[in-house]
Coordinates of C-alpha atoms in Angstrom, one line a residue:
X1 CA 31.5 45.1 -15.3
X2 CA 33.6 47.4 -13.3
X3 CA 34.0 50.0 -16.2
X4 CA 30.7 50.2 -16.8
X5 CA 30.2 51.3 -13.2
X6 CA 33.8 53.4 -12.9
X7 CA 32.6 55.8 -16.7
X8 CA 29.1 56.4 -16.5
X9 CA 28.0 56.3 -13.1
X10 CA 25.1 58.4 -13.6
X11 CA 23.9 57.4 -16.9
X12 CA 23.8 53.5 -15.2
X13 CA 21.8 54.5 -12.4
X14 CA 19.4 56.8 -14.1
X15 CA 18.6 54.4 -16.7
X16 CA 18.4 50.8 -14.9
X17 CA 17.3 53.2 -11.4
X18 CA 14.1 53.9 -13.7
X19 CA 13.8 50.4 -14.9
X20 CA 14.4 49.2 -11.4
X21 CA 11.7 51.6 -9.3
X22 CA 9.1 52.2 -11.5
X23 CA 7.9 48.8 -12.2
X24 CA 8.3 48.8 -8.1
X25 CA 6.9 51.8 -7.5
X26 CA 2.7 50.9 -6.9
X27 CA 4.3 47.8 -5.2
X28 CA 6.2 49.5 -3.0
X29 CA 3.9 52.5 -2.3
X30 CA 0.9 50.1 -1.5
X31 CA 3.3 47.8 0.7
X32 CA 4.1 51.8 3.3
X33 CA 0.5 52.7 2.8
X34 CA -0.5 49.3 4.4
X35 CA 2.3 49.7 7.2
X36 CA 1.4 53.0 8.3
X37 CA -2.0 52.5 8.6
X38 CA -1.6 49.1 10.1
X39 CA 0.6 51.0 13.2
X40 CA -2.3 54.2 13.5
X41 CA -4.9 51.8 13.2
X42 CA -4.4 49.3 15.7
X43 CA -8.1 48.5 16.7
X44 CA -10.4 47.7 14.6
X45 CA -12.8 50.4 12.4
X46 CA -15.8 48.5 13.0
X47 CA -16.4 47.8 16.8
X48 CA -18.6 44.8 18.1
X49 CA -20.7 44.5 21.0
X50 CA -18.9 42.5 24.2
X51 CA -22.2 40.7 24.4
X52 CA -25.6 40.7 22.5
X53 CA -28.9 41.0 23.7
X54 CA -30.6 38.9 21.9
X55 CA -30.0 36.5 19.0
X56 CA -31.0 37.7 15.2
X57 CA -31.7 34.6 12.9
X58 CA -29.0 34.4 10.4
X59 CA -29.4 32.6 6.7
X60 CA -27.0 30.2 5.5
X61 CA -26.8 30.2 2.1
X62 CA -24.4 27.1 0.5
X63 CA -24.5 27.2 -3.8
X64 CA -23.6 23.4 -4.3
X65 CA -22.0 22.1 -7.8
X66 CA -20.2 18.8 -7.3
X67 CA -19.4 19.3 -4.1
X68 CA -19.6 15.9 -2.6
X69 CA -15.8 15.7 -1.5
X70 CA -16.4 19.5 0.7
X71 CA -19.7 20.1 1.6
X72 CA -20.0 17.7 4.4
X73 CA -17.3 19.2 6.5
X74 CA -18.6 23.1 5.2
X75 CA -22.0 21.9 7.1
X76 CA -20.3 20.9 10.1
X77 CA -18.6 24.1 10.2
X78 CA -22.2 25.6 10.6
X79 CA -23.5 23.3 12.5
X80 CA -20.5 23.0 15.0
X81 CA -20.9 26.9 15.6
X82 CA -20.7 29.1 19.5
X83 CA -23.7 30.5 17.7
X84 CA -27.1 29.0 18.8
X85 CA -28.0 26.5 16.3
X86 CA -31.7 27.7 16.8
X87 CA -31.1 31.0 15.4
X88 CA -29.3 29.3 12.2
X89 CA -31.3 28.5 9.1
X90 CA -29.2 26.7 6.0
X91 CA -29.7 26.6 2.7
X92 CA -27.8 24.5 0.1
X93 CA -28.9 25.0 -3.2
X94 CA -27.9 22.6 -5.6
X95 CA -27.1 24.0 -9.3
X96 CA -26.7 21.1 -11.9
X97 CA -24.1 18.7 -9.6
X98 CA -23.6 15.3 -11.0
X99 CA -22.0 13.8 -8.2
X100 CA -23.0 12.4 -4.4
X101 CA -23.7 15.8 -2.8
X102 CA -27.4 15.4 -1.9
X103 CA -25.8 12.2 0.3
X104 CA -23.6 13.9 1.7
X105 CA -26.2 16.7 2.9
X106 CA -28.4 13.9 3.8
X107 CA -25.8 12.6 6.5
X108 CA -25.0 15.8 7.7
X109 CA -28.4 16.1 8.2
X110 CA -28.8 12.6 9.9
X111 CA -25.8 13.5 12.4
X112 CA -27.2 17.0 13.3
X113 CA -31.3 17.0 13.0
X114 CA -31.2 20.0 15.3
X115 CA -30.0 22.3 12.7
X116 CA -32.4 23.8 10.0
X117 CA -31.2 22.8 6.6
X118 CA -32.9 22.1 3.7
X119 CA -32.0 21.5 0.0
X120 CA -33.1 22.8 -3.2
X121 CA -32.7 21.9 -6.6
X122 CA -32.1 24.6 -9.4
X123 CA -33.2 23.7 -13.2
X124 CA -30.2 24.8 -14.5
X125 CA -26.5 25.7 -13.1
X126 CA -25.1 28.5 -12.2
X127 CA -24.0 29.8 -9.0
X128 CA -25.6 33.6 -9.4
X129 CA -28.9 31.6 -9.8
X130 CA -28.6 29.7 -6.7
X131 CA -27.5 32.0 -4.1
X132 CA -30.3 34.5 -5.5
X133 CA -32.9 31.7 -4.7
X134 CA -31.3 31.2 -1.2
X135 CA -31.4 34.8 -0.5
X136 CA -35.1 35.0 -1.9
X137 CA -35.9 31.9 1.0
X138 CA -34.1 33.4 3.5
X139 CA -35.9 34.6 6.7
X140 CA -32.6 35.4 8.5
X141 CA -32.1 39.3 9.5
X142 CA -28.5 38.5 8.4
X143 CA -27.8 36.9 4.5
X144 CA -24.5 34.9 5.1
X145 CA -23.1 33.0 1.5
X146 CA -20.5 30.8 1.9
X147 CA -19.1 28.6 -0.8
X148 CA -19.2 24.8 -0.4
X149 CA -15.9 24.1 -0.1
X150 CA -15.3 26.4 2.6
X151 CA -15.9 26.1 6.2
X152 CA -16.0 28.5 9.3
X153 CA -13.8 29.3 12.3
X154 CA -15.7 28.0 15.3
X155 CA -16.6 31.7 16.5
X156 CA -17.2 32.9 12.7
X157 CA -20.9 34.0 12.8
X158 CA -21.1 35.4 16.5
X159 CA -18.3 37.9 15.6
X160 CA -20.2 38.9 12.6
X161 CA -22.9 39.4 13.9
X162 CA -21.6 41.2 16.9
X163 CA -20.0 43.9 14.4
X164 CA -23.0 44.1 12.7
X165 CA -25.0 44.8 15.7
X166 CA -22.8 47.3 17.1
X167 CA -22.2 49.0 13.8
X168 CA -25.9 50.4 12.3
X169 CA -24.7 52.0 9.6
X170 CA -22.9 48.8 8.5
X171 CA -24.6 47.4 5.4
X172 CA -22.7 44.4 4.3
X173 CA -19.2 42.9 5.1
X174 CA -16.5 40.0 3.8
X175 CA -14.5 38.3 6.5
X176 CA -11.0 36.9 6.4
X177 CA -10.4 34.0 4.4
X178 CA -7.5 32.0 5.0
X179 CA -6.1 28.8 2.8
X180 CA -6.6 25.4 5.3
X181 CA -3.0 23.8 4.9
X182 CA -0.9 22.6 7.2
X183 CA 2.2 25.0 7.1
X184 CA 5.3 22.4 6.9
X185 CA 3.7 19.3 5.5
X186 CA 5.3 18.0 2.4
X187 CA 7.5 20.2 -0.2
X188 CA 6.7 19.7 -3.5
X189 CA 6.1 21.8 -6.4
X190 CA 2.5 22.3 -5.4
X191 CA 2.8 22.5 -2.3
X192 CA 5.2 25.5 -2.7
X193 CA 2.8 27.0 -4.2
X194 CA 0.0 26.2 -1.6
X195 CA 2.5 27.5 1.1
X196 CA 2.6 31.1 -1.6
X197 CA -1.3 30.9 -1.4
X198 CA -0.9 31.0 2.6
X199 CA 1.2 34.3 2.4
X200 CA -0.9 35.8 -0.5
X201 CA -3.9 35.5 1.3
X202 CA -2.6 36.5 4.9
X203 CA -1.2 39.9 3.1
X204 CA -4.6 40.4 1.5
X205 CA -7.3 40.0 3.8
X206 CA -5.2 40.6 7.7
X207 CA -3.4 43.6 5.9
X208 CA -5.2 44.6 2.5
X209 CA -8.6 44.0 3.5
X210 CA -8.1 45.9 6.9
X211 CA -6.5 49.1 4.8
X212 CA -9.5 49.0 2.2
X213 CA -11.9 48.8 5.6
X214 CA -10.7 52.2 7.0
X215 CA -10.5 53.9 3.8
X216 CA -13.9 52.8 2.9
X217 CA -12.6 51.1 -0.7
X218 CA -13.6 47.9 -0.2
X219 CA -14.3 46.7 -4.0
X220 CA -15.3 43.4 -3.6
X221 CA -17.4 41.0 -0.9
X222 CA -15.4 38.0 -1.4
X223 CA -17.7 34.9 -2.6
X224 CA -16.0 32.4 -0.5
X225 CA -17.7 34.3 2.4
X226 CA -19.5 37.1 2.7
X227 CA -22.5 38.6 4.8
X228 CA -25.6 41.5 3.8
X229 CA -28.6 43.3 6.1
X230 CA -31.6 41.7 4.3
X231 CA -32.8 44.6 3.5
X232 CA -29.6 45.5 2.1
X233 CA -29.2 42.7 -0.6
X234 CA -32.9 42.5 -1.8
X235 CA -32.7 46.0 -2.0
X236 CA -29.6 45.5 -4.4
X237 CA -29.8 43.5 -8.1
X238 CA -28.8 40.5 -6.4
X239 CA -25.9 38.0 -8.0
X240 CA -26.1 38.6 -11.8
X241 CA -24.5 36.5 -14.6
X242 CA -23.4 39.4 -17.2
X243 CA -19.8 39.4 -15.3
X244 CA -17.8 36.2 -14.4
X245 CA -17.5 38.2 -10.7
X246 CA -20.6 38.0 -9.6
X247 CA -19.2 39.5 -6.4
X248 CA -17.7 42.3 -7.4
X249 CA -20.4 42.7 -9.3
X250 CA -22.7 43.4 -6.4
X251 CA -20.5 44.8 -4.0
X252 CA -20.5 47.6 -6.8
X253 CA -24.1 47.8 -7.0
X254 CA -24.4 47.7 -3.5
X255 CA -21.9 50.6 -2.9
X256 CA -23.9 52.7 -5.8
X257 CA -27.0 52.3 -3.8
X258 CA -24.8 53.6 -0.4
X259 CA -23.7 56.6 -2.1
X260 CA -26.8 59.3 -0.3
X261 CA -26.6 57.0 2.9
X262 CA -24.3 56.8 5.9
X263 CA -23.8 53.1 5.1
X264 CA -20.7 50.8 4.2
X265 CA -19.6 48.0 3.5
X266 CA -16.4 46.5 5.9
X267 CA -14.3 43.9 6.6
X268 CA -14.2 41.4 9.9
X269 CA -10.9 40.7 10.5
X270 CA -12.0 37.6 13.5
X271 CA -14.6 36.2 11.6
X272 CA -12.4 33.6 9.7
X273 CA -13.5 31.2 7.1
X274 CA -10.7 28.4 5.5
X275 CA -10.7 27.5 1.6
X276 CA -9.1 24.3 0.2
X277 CA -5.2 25.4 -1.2
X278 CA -5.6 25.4 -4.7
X279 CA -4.7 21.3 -6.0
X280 CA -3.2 21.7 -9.7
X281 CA -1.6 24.8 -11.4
X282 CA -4.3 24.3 -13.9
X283 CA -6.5 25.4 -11.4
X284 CA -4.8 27.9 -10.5
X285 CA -4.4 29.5 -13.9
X286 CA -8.5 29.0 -14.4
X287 CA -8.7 31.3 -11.0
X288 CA -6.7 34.1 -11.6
X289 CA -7.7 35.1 -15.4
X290 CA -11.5 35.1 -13.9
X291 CA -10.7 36.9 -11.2
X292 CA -8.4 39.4 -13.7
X293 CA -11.2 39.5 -16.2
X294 CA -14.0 39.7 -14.1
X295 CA -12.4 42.7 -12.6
X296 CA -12.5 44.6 -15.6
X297 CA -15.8 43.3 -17.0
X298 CA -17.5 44.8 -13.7
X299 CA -15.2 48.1 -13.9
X300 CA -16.5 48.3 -17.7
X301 CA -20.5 48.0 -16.5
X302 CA -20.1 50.6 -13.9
X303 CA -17.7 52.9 -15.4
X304 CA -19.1 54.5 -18.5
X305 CA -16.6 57.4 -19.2
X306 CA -12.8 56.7 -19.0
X307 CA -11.3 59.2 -16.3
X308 CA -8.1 61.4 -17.0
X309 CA -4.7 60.3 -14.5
X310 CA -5.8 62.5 -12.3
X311 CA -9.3 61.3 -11.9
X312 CA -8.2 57.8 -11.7
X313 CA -5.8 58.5 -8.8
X314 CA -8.1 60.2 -7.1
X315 CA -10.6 56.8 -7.5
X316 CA -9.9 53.8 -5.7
X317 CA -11.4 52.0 -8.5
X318 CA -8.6 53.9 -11.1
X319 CA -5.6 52.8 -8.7
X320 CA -6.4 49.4 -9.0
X321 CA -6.5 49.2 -12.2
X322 CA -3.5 51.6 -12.7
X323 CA -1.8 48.6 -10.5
X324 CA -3.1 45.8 -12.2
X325 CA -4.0 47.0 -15.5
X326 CA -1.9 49.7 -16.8
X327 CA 1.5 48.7 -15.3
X328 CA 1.1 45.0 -16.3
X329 CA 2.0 46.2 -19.4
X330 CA 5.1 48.0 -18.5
X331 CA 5.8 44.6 -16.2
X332 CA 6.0 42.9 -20.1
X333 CA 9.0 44.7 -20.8
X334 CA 10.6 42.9 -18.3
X335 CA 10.9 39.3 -20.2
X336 CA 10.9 40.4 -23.8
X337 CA 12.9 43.6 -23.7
X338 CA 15.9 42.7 -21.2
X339 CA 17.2 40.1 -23.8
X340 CA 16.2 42.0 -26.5
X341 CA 18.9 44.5 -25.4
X342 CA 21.7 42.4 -25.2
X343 CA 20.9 41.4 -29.3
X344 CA 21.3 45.6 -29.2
X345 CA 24.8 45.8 -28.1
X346 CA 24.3 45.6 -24.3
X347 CA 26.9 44.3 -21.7
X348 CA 25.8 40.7 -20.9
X349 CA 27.2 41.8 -17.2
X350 CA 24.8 45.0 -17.1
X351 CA 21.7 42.5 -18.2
X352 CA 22.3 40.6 -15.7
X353 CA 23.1 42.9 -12.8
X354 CA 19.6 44.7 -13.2
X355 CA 18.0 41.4 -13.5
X356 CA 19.7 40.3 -10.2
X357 CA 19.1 43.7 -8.5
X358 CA 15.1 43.5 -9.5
X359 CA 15.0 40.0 -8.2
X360 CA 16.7 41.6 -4.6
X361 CA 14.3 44.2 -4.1
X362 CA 11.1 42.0 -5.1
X363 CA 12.3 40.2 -2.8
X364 CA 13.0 42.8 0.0
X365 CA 9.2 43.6 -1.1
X366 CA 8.1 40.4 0.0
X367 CA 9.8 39.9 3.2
X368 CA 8.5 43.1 4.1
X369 CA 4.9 41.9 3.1
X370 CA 5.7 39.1 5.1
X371 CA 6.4 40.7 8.0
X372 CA 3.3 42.8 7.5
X373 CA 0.9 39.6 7.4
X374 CA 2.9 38.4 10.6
X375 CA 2.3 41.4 12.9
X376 CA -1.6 41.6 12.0
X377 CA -2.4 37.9 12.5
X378 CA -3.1 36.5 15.9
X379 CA -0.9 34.0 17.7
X380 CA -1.8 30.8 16.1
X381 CA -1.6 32.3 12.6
X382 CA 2.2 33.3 13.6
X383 CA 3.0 30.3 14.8
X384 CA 2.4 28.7 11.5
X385 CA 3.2 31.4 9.6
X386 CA 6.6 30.7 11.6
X387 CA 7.1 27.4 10.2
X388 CA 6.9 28.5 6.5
X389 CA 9.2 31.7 7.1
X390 CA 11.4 30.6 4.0
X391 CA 8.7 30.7 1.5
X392 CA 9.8 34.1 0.9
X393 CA 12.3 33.0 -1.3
X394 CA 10.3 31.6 -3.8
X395 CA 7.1 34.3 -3.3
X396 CA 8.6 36.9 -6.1
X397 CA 8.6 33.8 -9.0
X398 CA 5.3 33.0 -7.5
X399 CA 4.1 36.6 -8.4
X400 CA 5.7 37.1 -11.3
X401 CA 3.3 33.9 -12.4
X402 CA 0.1 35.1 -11.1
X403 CA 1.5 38.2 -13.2
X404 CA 1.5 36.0 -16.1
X405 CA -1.5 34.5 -15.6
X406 CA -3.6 37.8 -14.9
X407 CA -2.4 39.4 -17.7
X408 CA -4.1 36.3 -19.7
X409 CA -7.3 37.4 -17.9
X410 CA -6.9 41.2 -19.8
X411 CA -6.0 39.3 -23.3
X412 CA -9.0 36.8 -22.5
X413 CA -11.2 39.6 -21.5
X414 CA -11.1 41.6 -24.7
X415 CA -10.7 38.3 -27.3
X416 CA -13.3 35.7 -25.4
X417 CA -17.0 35.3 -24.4
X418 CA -17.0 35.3 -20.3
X419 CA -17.2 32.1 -19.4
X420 CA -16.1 29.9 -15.5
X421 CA -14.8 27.3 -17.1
X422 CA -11.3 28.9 -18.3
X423 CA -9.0 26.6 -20.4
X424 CA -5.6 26.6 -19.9
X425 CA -2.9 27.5 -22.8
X426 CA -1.7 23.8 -23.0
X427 CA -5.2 22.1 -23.1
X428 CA -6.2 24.6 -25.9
X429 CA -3.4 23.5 -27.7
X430 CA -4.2 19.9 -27.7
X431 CA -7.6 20.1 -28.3

């Protein structure tokens, strides 16, 4: 290994530098813009008012589909609200569940009368369906869709609709989502994975989300909770089923219709909502090819013309999928053309050096990301963030998984019919 360093220096660096950094390079460069904005922007892009004036009735809307082991406790997140209950109206609507959910709304409504919620059946399923009827029935001045196995910070609807009363020109916003597990409890394979989840989603909503706020390039209202101006939403197309990201779907719409307005859509960095860690990697693989394919199903509905590099750098739409469409391709090289190389002639040693050295910085990368979703969370977050510190360690083979299961969603995409129900590779095979 020594010689291979000591006679061509320059020749090694150049050529495992480039297969080193470039794969890095988005990584990286998204990781500094993140920083630096995070230490200009300290406060936040969208103020709220210290106190309101008056309380604006704000819609609930819950789309229910077998729900029976969440929805209780996502109701009591509502109903247990600093918001007056008076000024709350919910709305679960139930879309084909074959399960106990109507009980379970039927105790939550026995152990809180006071609060306004009713229940509606849909003919047929389909979460667009449903929260388009809830929005439809909705009297609130404020549209807030949450799914049904989430549930709200205490303080989750007052912030929101603080920043949405101090902020006009605000149209429609997303708040931070978090993954509700106990940081510490229990160390098994899926919990790893669980404890992965609780970085991921830290670094995406306290830091990503917050980036995308102040450059105005927020690209999608995250389903698990999101909140619209009334006018705003019925305004818009509403949730429509020709994408399997019905979100994305309209937070494009929505951002079409802003385009002669002063309007935007933001992000709420203190109104927090918590979603179950995901239970199975099954799951988990279902989850990320819709999210992957959905993308690019809704970037193909809006985007009619392909842009040159230019354009698409110039696009926030074109840099992400640059990031997580072109480059996953040059990410494939990494498994099938490393040991390809050594059947080539290669040193075994020099294999296994750049292997080694693109492990170090991925995982320089994530310790850096981890620091990042540390500094912008508040106290509590850290504390428990604190306790998990040594996740960092496993987060690269955790990406390089979602990596693997993305790029499924981009093979699924073009080969498949859109569908929610996404089977896994193994399950295929035995059917």
């Amino acid at each position: 290994m020594l010689e291979i360093f000591m006679e061509q220096p320059v020749a090694f660096g150049l050529f495992w530098g480039i297969w080193l950094l470039v794969p890095l390079l988005v990584d990286v460069f998204t990781a500094m813009v993140y920083f630096f904005s995070f230490l200009t922007h300290r406060k936040e892009v969208l103020p709220k008012k210290a106190d309101l004036d008056f309380y604006p009735y704000v819609t609930v809307v819950v789309p229910v589909h077998n729900s029976e082991k969440t929805l209780y406790k996502c109701l009591k997140s509502v109903a247990e609200q600093s918001y007056p209950r008076e000024y709350i109206q919910v709305f679960c609507i139930n879309n084909g569940s074959q399960d106990s959910s109507f009980e379970e709304f039927n105790r939550f409504q026995h152990e809180y009368p006071q609060v306004l919620a009713s229940w509606f059946s849909m003919d047929r399923a389909g979460k667009s369906i449903a929260l388009n009827a809830g929005i439809y029935g909705g009297r609130g001045s404020y549209i807030m869709n949450i799914d049904a196995d989430t549930w709200l910070d205490r303080d989750a609807i007052l912030n929101v609709v603080k920043v949405f009363e101090g902020n006009p020109s605000l149209a429609a916003a997303t708040g931070s989502v978090r993954v509700d597990k106990v940081p510490g409890e229990g160390s098994d394979f899926i919990d790893i994975i669980n404890y992965c989840e609780i970085i991921e989603y830290a670094v995406a909503f306290d830091v990503g989300r917050r980036y995308q706020n102040i450059a105005n390039s927020i690209y999608t209202l995250s389903g698990a909770f999101s909140v619209f101006r009334q006018d705003v939403i019925l305004q818009s197309f509403l949730y429509q089923t020709r994408t399997v990201s019905e979100d994305t779907d309209l937070t494009f719409n929505i951002r079409k219709n802003l385009e002669d307005s002063p309007g935007r859509i933001g992000f709420i960095h203190d109104a927090v909502a918590y979603v179950e860690p995901i239970e199975s990697l099954e799951r988990l693989y279902s989850q990320r090819v819709r999210w992957q394919r959905g993308e690019l199903e809704v970037v193909g509905v809006y985007y009619h013309t392909v842009p040159g590099v230019v354009g698409a750098l110039r696009d926030f739409v074109g840099r992400l999928l640059i990031s997580d469409h072109t480059l996953a391709f040059l990410r494939l090289s990494w498994t099938f053309l490393l040991p390809f190389l050594y059947l080539l002639g290669y040193p075994l040693a020099t294999l296994v050096v750049a292997m080694v050295g693109l492990f170090i910085c991925y995982f320089l990368l994530e310790v850096f990301n981890f620091f990042l979703a540390y500094k912008a969370s508040e106290e509590k977050n850290r504390e428990n963030l604190k306790k998990i510190w040594w996740i960092v360690f496993f987060l690269p083979f955790y990406r390089y998984l979602l990596y693997w299961f993305r790029f499924a969603g981009i093979i699924i995409g073009l080969m498949e019919e859109k569908s929610w129900k996404v089977k896994t590779p193994i399950s295929q095979v035995r059917n």
